[in-house]
PDB file of C-alpha atoms in Angstrom:
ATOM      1  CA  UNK A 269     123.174  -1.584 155.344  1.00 57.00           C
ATOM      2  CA  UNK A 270     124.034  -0.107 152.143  1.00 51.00           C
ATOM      3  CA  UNK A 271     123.307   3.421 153.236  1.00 53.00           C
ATOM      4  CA  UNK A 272     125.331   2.794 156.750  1.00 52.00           C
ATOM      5  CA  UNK A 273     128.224   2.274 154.308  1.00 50.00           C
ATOM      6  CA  UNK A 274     127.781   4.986 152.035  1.00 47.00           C
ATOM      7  CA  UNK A 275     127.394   7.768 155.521  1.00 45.00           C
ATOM      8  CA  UNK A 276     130.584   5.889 156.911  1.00 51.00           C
ATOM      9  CA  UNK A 277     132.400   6.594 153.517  1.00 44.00           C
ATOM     10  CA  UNK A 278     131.028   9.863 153.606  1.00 47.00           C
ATOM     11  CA  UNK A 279     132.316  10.568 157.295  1.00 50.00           C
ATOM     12  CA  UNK A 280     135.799   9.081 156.239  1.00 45.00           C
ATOM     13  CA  UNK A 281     136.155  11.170 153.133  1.00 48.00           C
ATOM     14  CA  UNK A 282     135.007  14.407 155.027  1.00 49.00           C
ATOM     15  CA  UNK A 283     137.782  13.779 157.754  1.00 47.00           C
ATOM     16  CA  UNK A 284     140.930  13.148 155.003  1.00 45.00           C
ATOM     17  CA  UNK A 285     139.797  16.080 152.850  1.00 52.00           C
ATOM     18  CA  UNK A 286     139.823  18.266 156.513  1.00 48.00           C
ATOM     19  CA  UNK A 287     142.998  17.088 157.464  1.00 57.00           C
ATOM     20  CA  UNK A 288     144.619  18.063 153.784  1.00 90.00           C
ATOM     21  CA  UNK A 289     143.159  21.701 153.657  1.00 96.00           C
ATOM     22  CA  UNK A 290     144.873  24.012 155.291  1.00 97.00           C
ATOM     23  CA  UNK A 291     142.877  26.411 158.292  1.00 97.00           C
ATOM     24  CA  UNK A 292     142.364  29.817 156.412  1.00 98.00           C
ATOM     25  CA  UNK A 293     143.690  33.375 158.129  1.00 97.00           C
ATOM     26  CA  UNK A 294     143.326  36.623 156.615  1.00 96.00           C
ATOM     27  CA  UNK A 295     147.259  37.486 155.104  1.00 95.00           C
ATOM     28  CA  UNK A 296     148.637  40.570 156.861  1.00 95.00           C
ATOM     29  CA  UNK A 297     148.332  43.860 155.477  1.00 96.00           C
ATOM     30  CA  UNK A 298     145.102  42.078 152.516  1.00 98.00           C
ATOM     31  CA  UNK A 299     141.953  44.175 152.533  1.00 97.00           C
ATOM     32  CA  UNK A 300     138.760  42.760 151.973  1.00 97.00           C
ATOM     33  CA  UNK A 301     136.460  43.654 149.036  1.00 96.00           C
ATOM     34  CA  UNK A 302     134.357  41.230 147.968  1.00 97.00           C
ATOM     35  CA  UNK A 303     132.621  38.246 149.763  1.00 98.00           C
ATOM     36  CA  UNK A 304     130.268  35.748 148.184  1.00 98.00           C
ATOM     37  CA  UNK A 305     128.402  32.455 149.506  1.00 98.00           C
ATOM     38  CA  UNK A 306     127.023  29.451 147.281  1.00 98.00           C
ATOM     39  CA  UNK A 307     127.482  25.232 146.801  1.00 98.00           C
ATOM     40  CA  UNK A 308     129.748  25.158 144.316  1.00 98.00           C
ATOM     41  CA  UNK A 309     130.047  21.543 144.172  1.00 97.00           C
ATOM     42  CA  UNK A 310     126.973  20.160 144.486  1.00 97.00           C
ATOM     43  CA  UNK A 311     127.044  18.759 148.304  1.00 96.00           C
ATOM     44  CA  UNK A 312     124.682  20.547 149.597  1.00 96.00           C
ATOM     45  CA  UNK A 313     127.167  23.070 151.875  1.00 96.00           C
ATOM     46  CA  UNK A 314     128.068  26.329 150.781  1.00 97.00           C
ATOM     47  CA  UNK A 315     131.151  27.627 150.058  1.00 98.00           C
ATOM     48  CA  UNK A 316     133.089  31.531 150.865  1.00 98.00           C
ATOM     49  CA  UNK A 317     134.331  33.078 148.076  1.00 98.00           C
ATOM     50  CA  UNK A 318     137.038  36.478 149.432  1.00 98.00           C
ATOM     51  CA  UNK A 319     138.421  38.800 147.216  1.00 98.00           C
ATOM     52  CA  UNK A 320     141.217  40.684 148.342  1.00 98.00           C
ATOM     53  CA  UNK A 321     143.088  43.615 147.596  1.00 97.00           C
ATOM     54  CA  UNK A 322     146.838  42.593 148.595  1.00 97.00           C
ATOM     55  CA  UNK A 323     149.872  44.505 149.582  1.00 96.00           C
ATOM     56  CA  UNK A 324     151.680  43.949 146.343  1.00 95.00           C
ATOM     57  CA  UNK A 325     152.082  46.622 143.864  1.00 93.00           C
ATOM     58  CA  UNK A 326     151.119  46.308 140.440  1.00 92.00           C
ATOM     59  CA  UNK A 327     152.816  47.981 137.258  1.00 89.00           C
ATOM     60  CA  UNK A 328     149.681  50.221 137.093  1.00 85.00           C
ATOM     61  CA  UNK A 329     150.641  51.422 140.321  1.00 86.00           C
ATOM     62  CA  UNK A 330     147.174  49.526 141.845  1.00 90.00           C
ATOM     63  CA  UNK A 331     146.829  46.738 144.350  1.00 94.00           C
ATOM     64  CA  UNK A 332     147.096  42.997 142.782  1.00 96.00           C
ATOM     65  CA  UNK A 333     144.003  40.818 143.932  1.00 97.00           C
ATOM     66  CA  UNK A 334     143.242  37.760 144.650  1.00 98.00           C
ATOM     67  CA  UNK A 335     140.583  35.039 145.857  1.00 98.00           C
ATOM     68  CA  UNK A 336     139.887  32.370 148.236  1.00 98.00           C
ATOM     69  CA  UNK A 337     137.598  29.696 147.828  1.00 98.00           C
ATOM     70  CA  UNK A 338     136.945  27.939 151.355  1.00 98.00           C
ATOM     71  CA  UNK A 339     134.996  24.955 152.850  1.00 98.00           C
ATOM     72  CA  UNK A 340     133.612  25.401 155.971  1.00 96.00           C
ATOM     73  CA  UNK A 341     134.360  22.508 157.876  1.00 96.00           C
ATOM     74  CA  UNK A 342     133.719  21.527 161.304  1.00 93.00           C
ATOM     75  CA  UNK A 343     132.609  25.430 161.757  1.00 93.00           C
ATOM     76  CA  UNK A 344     136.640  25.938 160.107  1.00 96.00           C
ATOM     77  CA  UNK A 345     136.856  27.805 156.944  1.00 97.00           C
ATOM     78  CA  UNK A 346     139.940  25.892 155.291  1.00 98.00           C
ATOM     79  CA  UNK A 347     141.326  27.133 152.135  1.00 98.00           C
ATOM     80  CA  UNK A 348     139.895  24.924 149.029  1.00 98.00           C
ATOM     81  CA  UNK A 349     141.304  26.859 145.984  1.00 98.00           C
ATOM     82  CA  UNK A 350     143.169  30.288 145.988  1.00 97.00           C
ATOM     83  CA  UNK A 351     144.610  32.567 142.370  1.00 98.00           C
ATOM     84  CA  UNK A 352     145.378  36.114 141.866  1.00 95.00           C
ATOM     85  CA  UNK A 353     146.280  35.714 137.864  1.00 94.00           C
ATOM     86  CA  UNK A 354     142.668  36.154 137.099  1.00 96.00           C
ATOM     87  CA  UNK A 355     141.046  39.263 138.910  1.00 95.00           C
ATOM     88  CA  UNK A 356     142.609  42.166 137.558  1.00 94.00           C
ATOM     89  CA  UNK A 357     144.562  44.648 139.806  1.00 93.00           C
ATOM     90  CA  UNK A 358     142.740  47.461 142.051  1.00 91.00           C
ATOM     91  CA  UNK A 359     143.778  50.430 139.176  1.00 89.00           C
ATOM     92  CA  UNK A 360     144.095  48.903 135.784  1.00 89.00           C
ATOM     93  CA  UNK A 361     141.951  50.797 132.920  1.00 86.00           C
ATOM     94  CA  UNK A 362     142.294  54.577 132.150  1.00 80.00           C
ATOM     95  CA  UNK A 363     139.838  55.381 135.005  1.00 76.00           C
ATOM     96  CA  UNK A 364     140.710  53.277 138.397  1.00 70.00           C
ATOM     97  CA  UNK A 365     137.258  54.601 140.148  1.00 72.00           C
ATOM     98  CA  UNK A 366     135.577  52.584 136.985  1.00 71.00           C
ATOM     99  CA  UNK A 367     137.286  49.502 137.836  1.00 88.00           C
ATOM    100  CA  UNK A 368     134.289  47.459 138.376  1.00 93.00           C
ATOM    101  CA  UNK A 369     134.478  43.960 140.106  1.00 96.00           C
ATOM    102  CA  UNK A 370     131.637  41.409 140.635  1.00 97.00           C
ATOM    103  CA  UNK A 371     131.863  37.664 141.690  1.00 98.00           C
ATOM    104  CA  UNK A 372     128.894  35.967 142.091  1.00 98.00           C
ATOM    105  CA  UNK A 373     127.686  32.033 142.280  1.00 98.00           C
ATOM    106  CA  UNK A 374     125.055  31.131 140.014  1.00 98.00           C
ATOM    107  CA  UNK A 375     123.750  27.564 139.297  1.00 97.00           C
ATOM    108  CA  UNK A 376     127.105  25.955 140.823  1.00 98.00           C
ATOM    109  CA  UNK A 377     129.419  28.018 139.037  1.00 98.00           C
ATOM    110  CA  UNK A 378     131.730  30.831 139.977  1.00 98.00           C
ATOM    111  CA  UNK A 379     130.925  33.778 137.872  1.00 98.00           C
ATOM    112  CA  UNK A 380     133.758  36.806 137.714  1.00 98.00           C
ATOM    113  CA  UNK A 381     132.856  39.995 135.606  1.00 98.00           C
ATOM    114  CA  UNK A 382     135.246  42.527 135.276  1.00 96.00           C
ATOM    115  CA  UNK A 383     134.652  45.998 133.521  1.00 95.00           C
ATOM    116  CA  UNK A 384     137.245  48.880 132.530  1.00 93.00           C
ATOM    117  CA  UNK A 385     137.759  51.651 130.347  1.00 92.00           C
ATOM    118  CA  UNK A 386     141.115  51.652 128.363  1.00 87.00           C
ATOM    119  CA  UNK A 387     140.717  55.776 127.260  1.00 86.00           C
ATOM    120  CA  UNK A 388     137.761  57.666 127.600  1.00 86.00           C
ATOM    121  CA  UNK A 389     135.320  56.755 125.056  1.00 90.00           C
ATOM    122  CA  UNK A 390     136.548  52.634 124.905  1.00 92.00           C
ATOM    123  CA  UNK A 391     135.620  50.141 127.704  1.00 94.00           C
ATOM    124  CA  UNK A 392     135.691  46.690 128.070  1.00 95.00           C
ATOM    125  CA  UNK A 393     133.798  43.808 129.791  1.00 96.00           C
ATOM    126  CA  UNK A 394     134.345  40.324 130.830  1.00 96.00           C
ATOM    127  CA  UNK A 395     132.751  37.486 132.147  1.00 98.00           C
ATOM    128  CA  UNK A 396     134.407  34.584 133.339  1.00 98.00           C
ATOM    129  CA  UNK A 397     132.406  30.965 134.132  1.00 98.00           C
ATOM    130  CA  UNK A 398     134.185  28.327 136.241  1.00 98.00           C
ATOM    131  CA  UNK A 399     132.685  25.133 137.268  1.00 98.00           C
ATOM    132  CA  UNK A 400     134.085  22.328 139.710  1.00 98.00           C
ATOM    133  CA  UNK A 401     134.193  19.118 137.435  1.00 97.00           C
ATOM    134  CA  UNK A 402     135.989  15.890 137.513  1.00 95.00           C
ATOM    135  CA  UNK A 403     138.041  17.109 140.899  1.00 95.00           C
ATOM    136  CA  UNK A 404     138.745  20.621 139.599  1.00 97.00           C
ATOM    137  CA  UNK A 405     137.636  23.807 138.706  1.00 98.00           C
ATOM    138  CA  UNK A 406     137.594  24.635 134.879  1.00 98.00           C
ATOM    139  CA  UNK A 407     136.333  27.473 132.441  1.00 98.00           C
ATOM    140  CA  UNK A 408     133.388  26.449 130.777  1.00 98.00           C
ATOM    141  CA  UNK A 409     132.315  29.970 129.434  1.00 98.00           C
ATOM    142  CA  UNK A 410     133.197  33.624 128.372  1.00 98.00           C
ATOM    143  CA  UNK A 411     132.232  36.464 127.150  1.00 98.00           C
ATOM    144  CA  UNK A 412     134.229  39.500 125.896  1.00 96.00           C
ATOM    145  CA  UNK A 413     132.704  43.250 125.233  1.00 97.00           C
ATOM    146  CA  UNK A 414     134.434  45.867 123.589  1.00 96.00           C
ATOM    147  CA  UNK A 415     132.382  48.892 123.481  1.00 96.00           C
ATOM    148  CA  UNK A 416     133.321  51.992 121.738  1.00 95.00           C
ATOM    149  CA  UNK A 417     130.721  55.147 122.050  1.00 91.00           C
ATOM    150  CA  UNK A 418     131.344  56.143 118.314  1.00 92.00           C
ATOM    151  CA  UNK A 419     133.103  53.695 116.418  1.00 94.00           C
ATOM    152  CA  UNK A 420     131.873  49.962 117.436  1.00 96.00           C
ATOM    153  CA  UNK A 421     130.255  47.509 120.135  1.00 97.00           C
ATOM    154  CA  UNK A 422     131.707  44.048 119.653  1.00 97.00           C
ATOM    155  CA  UNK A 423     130.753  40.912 121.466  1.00 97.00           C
ATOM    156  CA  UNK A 424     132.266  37.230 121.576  1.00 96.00           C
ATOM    157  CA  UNK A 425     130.698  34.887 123.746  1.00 98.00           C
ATOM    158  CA  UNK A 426     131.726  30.847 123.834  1.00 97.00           C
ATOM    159  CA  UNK A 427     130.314  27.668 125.892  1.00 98.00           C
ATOM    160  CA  UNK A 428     133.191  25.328 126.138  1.00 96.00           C
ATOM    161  CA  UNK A 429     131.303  22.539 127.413  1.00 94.00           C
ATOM    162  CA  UNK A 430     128.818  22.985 124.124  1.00 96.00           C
ATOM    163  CA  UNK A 431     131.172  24.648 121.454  1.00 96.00           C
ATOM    164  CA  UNK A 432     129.102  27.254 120.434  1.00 97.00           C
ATOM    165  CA  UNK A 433     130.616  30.289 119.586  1.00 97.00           C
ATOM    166  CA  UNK A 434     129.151  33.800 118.599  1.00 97.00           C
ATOM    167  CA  UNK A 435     130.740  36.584 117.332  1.00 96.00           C
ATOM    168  CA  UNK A 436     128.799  39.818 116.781  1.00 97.00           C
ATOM    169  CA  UNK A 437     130.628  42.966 115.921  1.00 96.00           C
ATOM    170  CA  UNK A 438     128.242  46.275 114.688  1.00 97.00           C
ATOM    171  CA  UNK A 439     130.451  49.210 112.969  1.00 96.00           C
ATOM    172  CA  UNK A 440     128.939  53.221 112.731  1.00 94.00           C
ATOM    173  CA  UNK A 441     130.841  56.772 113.477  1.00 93.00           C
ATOM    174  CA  UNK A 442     130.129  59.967 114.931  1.00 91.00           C
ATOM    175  CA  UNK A 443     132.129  61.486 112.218  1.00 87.00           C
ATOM    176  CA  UNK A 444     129.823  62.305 109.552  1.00 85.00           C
ATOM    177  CA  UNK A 445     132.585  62.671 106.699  1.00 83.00           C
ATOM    178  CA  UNK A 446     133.593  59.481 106.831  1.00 84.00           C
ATOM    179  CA  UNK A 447     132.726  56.691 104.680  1.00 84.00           C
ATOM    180  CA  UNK A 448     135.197  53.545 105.405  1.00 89.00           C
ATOM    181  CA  UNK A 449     132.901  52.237 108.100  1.00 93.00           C
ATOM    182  CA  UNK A 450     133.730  48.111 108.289  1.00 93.00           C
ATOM    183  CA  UNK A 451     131.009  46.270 107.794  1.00 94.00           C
ATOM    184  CA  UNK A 452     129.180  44.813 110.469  1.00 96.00           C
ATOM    185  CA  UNK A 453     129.581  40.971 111.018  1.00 95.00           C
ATOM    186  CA  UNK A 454     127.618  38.287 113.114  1.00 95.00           C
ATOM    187  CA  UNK A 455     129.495  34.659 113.098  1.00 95.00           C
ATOM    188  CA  UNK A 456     127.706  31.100 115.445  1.00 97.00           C
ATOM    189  CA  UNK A 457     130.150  28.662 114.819  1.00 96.00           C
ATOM    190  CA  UNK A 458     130.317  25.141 116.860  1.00 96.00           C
ATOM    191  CA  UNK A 459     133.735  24.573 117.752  1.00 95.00           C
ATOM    192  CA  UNK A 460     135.628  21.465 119.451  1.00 91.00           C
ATOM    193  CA  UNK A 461     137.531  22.125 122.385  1.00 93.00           C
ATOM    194  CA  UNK A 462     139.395  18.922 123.113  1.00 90.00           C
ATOM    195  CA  UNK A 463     140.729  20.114 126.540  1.00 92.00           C
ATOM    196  CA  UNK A 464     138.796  22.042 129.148  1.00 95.00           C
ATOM    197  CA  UNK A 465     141.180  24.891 130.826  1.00 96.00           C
ATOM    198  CA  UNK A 466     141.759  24.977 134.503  1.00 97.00           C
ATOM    199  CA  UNK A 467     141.065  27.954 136.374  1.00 97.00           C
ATOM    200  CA  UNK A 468     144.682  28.260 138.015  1.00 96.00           C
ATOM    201  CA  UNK A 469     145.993  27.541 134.641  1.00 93.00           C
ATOM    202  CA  UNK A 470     144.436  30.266 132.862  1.00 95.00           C
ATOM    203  CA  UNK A 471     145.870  33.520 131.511  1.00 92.00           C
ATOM    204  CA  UNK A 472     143.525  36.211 130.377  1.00 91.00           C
ATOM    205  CA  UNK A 473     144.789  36.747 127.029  1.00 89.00           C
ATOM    206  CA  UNK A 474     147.198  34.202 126.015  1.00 92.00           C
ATOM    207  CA  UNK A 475     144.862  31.465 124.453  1.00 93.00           C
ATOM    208  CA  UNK A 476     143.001  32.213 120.993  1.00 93.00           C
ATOM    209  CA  UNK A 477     141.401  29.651 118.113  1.00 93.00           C
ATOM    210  CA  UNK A 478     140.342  31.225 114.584  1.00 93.00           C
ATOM    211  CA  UNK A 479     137.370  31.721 113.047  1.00 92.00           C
ATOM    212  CA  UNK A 480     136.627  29.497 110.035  1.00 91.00           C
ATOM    213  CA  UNK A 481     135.927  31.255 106.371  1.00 88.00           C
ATOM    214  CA  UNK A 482     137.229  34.563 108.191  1.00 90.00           C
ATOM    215  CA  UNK A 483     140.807  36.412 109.568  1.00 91.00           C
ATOM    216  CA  UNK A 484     139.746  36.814 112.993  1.00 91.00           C
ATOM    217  CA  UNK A 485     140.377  35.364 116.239  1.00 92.00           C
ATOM    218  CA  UNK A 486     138.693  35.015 119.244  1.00 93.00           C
ATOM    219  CA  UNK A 487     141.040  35.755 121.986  1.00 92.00           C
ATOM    220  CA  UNK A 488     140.107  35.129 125.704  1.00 92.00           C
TER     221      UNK A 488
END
């Protein structure tokens, strides 16, 4: 009897959460780049992940993107989550043919790694972890790369469900003269994050905590 009750609840709460999603249709004029498949909350169904290219313009002249995430239900793919604030746009970075994109679900999570150069000898890489938790999706991890082919390769990485944080930066030159090469540094810190960040209320960029016994910041 116990089980009847739990499938009926299950049928009821499948219906409601049908009837509030809306049916899903590809926007005019959006081109399709990326498509991924995977449970991302744990029931046992997997869910479409779409990446678009829209038909907005960006200040770098590129394409601004953005994602679906959508349940399949009742053979219906019905829009679950949607943002464009954090995929970067189709041409930001010095070179736009290096603008690499990859999305990709991993152990329930939604994974996005991003990777640009900013001039021609200075790149950076990201890696953003979302997981659905307590009715939403938040960021539970990042990690930032800044990778210079003379000067320095720097690497932050932080597990907001844990609070560990490590910061490794390593220092050298290509210029043989010079001698005011920083020193290299290598930080694991536990830190407490007493609120989790949604994913459609994140910015890359605009949050940052300090490092103890140091001046530095991790920015993500």
């Amino acid at each position: 009897m116990k089980n009847l009750f739990l499938f009926i609840a299950l049928i009821i709460s499948t219906f409601l959460h049908s009837q509030e999603l809306k049916n899903f249709t590809i926007p005019k004029n959006y081109e399709k780049i990326l498509e991924v498949k995977g449970d991302l909350d744990k029931d046992g169904k997997e869910e479409t992940v779409i990446i678009f290219n829209t038909n907005i313009k960006t200040k770098s002249e590129g394409l601004e993107r953005k994602f679906y995430i959508l349940k399949n239900i009742s053979g219906n793919l019905k829009i679950w989550k949607e943002n464009s604030t954090i995929i970067i746009d189709s041409k930001f970075g010095f070179y736009p043919t290096t603008n690499e994109l990859n999305v990709m679900i991993k152990h329930n999570c939604l994974i996005i790694s991003q990777h640009f150069f900013t001039n021609s000898r200075h790149s950076e890489t990201s890696k953003y972890t979302f997981r659905f938790q307590n009715g939403d999706f938040y960021l539970i991890g990042v990690q930032h790369q800044l990778d210079d082919t003379c000067d320095y390769n720097v690497i932050n990485e932080v597990n907001f469900s844990t609070g560990k944080v490590i910061i490794d930066e390593d220092y050298s030159t290509c210029d043989d003269e010079k001698t005011d090469i920083p020193k290299d540094f290598h930080k694991e810190i536990i830190h407490k994050f007493t609120t989790l960040i949604k994913m459609n209320g994140f910015r890359i960029g605009e949050n940052k905590f300090k490092i103890p016994q140091s001046n530095k910041y991790f920015y993500y």
